[in-house]
Short mmCIF file of C-alpha atoms in Angstrom, two decimals:
data_model
loop_
_atom_site.label_atom_id
_atom_site.label_comp_id
_atom_site.label_asym_id
_atom_site.label_seq_id
_atom_site.Cartn_x
_atom_site.Cartn_y
_atom_site.Cartn_z
CA MET A 1 91.33 85.70 106.14
CA LYS A 2 91.04 89.22 104.44
CA ARG A 3 89.22 89.63 101.33
CA ARG A 4 88.96 92.62 98.80
CA THR A 5 86.14 93.77 96.78
CA THR A 6 86.33 91.93 93.08
CA VAL A 7 85.04 93.64 90.19
CA ILE A 8 86.35 93.19 86.80
CA SER A 9 86.94 95.40 84.50
CA ALA A 10 90.33 95.36 81.97
CA ILE A 11 90.21 92.31 79.94
CA ALA A 12 93.31 90.30 79.41
CA ALA A 13 94.69 86.48 78.95
CA VAL A 14 97.50 84.67 79.47
CA ALA A 15 97.40 81.30 78.43
CA LEU A 16 100.55 79.56 80.36
CA LEU A 17 102.19 76.25 77.72
CA GLY A 18 103.89 73.17 78.45
CA ALA A 19 105.76 73.27 82.41
CA GLY A 20 105.04 77.36 82.02
CA THR A 21 108.25 78.06 81.16
CA ALA A 22 106.63 80.15 78.11
CA THR A 23 103.87 81.45 77.99
CA ALA A 24 101.17 83.71 75.03
CA VAL A 25 99.35 86.93 76.06
CA ALA A 26 96.65 87.74 74.37
CA VAL A 27 93.75 91.09 75.01
CA SER A 28 90.46 90.54 74.24
CA ASP A 29 87.93 92.94 72.93
CA ASP A 30 85.17 91.53 74.81
CA ASP A 31 83.37 93.77 77.01
CA GLN A 32 83.28 90.57 79.83
CA PRO A 33 86.09 89.24 81.74
CA SER A 34 86.75 85.50 80.47
CA ARG A 35 84.51 82.65 82.67
CA SER A 36 86.34 80.30 84.76
CA THR A 37 86.42 76.31 82.83
CA VAL A 38 86.09 75.06 87.17
CA ARG A 39 82.20 74.76 88.35
CA VAL A 40 82.07 74.29 91.60
CA THR A 41 78.65 73.30 94.34
CA ASP A 42 78.14 75.10 96.89
CA ASP A 43 74.33 74.78 97.18
CA GLY A 44 72.94 72.45 99.29
CA VAL A 45 75.67 71.27 100.50
CA SER A 46 77.61 72.41 104.39
CA ASP A 47 80.62 74.31 104.68
CA ALA A 48 82.75 71.46 104.71
CA ARG A 49 81.53 70.26 101.76
CA GLU A 50 81.58 73.24 99.56
CA ASN A 51 85.24 73.83 101.26
CA ALA A 52 86.53 70.30 100.20
CA ASN A 53 85.00 70.46 96.23
CA GLU A 54 86.88 74.28 96.14
CA ALA A 55 89.95 72.54 97.45
CA LYS A 56 90.09 69.98 94.70
CA GLY A 57 88.28 72.17 92.22
CA ALA A 58 92.11 74.06 91.99
CA LYS A 59 93.92 72.49 90.01
CA ILE A 60 96.19 75.14 89.55
CA LYS A 61 98.18 75.61 93.16
CA ALA A 62 98.47 79.23 94.81
CA GLU A 63 102.00 79.83 94.01
CA ASP A 64 101.26 78.91 90.30
CA ALA A 65 97.95 81.41 89.74
CA ILE A 66 100.44 84.16 91.41
CA ALA A 67 103.35 84.16 89.22
CA ALA A 68 100.51 84.42 85.99
CA ALA A 69 99.55 87.14 87.68
CA LEU A 70 102.80 88.61 88.31
CA LYS A 71 103.36 87.82 84.65
CA HIS A 72 100.29 89.75 83.34
CA THR A 73 100.98 92.79 85.93
CA SER A 74 104.34 93.66 87.72
CA GLY A 75 104.51 94.20 90.97
CA VAL A 76 105.03 93.02 94.16
CA ALA A 77 101.90 90.42 95.17
CA ALA A 78 100.48 90.64 98.40
CA GLY A 79 98.01 87.72 98.48
CA ALA A 80 95.99 85.22 96.53
CA ASP A 81 92.43 83.49 97.39
CA LEU A 82 90.19 80.93 96.03
CA ASP A 83 86.98 82.01 95.69
CA SER A 84 83.31 80.47 94.40
CA ASP A 85 81.99 83.50 92.07
CA ASP A 86 78.16 81.51 90.75
CA GLY A 87 79.64 78.63 91.00
CA ARG A 88 82.87 79.62 89.37
CA LEU A 89 86.37 78.64 91.43
CA VAL A 90 88.55 81.64 90.49
CA TRP A 91 91.92 82.81 92.29
CA ASP A 92 92.05 86.62 93.07
CA VAL A 93 95.38 87.49 93.03
CA ASP A 94 96.12 91.29 94.95
CA VAL A 95 99.17 92.65 93.12
CA ILE A 96 100.88 96.19 94.28
CA GLY A 97 101.97 98.07 90.89
CA SER A 98 103.69 101.16 90.26
CA GLY A 99 102.18 104.23 92.04
CA SER A 100 101.18 102.53 95.20
CA THR A 101 98.07 100.74 93.25
CA TRP A 102 96.19 97.77 94.02
CA HIS A 103 95.55 95.35 91.70
CA HIS A 104 93.38 92.53 91.38
CA VAL A 105 94.17 89.55 89.03
CA GLU A 106 91.77 87.17 88.67
CA VAL A 107 93.38 83.44 87.57
CA ASP A 108 91.33 80.41 86.28
CA PRO A 109 91.96 77.41 88.58
CA GLY A 110 91.64 75.21 85.85
CA THR A 111 93.86 76.29 83.54
CA GLY A 112 96.16 78.87 84.43
CA LYS A 113 94.92 80.94 81.83
CA VAL A 114 94.60 85.21 83.87
CA LEU A 115 90.68 85.88 82.88
CA GLY A 116 90.95 90.01 83.53
CA SER A 117 91.85 92.48 85.95
CA HIS A 118 90.75 95.46 87.55
CA VAL A 119 92.35 98.37 89.71
CA GLU A 120 91.22 99.11 93.18
CA LYS A 121 89.76 102.24 93.43
CA ALA A 122 90.28 104.37 96.72
CA ASP A 123 86.72 104.53 96.97
CA ASP A 124 85.88 100.84 96.64
CA ASP A 125 86.41 100.51 100.46
CA GLY A 126 85.20 104.26 101.43
CA ASP A 127 88.49 105.20 103.49
CA GLY A 128 90.80 106.69 100.92
CA ASP A 129 93.61 105.08 102.38
CA ASP A 130 94.41 102.22 99.88
CA ALA A 131 97.79 104.40 98.76
CA ALA A 132 98.87 104.44 101.43
CA GLU A 133 98.41 101.08 103.14
CA ALA A 134 99.92 99.02 99.20
CA ALA A 135 103.01 101.70 99.85
CA ARG A 136 103.21 100.37 103.23
CA VAL A 137 102.85 96.45 102.10
CA ALA A 138 104.46 96.82 99.58
CA ASP A 139 107.97 98.62 100.97
CA ALA A 140 107.51 95.59 103.77
CA LEU A 141 107.31 93.01 101.49
CA LYS A 142 109.91 93.85 98.81
CA ASN A 143 112.48 93.89 102.12
CA ALA A 144 110.63 90.50 103.01
CA SER A 145 113.35 86.86 101.66
CA THR A 146 109.70 84.95 102.20
CA SER A 147 107.17 85.88 99.41
CA ALA A 148 103.74 85.07 98.56
CA SER A 149 105.17 82.09 96.00
CA ASP A 150 107.02 80.94 98.59
CA ALA A 151 104.49 81.18 101.41
CA ALA A 152 102.48 79.17 99.46
CA ARG A 153 105.02 76.35 98.96
CA ALA A 154 105.96 75.94 102.90
CA GLY A 155 101.49 76.18 103.64
CA ALA A 156 101.02 73.62 101.23
CA ALA A 157 103.27 71.01 103.56
CA LYS A 158 100.13 71.50 105.68
CA GLY A 159 97.16 70.80 103.47
CA THR A 160 95.91 72.55 100.22
CA VAL A 161 96.67 76.04 100.82
CA THR A 162 93.67 78.24 99.67
CA SER A 163 95.21 81.03 101.08
CA VAL A 164 97.63 83.50 101.28
CA ASP A 165 97.45 86.89 102.54
CA ALA A 166 99.78 89.65 104.28
CA ASP A 167 98.83 90.01 107.26
CA ASP A 168 98.52 94.16 107.35
CA ASP A 169 97.73 94.49 110.94
CA GLY A 170 99.81 97.08 111.59
CA SER A 171 103.43 96.10 110.66
CA VAL A 172 103.61 93.02 108.27
CA ARG A 173 105.47 90.53 109.51
CA VAL A 174 103.87 86.84 108.80
CA TRP A 175 102.30 85.37 105.85
CA GLU A 176 98.50 84.43 107.08
CA VAL A 177 98.05 81.04 104.93
CA GLU A 178 94.97 78.90 105.40
CA THR A 179 94.98 75.74 104.35
CA THR A 180 91.86 72.69 103.24
CA SER A 181 92.42 69.34 104.38
CA ALA A 182 90.17 66.96 102.73
CA ASP A 183 87.27 66.53 104.75
CA GLY A 184 86.94 70.29 104.41
CA THR A 185 88.30 71.46 107.30
CA GLN A 186 90.06 74.76 107.26
CA HIS A 187 93.63 75.82 109.51
CA ASP A 188 95.16 78.74 109.34
CA TRP A 189 99.05 79.10 109.68
CA HIS A 190 101.91 82.09 109.57
CA VAL A 191 104.58 82.11 107.11
CA ASP A 192 107.66 83.91 108.81
CA LEU A 193 107.96 86.81 105.81
CA ARG A 194 111.97 86.54 106.93
CA SER A 195 112.64 82.87 108.41
CA GLY A 196 109.68 81.38 105.79
CA ALA A 197 109.23 79.21 109.54
CA VAL A 198 105.12 78.27 109.73
CA THR A 199 103.70 77.49 112.62
CA ALA A 200 100.02 77.59 113.44
CA ASP A 201 97.98 81.14 113.77
CA ARG A 202 96.38 80.80 117.62
CA SER A 203 94.39 84.06 117.36
CA SER A 204 92.19 81.98 114.78
CA ASP A 205 90.32 79.40 114.87
CA ASP A 206 89.94 75.64 113.02
CA HIS A 207 86.82 76.33 110.61
CA GLY A 208 84.80 73.03 110.44
CA ASP A 209 81.58 73.04 109.17
CA ASP A 210 79.55 75.24 111.14
CA ASP A 211 82.11 78.18 110.59
#
């Protein structure tokens, strides 16, 4: 699945209380973001075992991570990826905000707490086209019947969702969803923006130990 560079420069935290019906927001004075509470073993294990460990470690589902990110940063969610950074697991949620800016919001997959966020600058990718791309993707998603959270819930019927991304190769028509089975095998799916129908992504091979 496609990912964007994760560099955190702004600090904020959202603690989800109870069943998620109330939130408390706090801003840290620290120069460093909070660290994820979830550690995973990714050294000396097979790719499949690493995948399985990450999927098992995420107590917070993709749709809940997206909800936490949107409470922190207003806009439209364009994706969420479960990623390991130095042995700590995080949800990296892409939110397109006002002015067609890409926001990266990191959410603790163990607590649902927002660890930090940053705005992706044009030179992060070096092509200077981020604003135009963000505007195009945001426009497509605002008119869609199926949100990133909807796509995550739809994909959950196929396995543990570890990634949801708007397919921005040309026109945005589907969500690309990656799931991980109990044995660590990864599968790719398409979720239609309009109908929410889930189909196998035939353009991508399933991922196994050798991926």
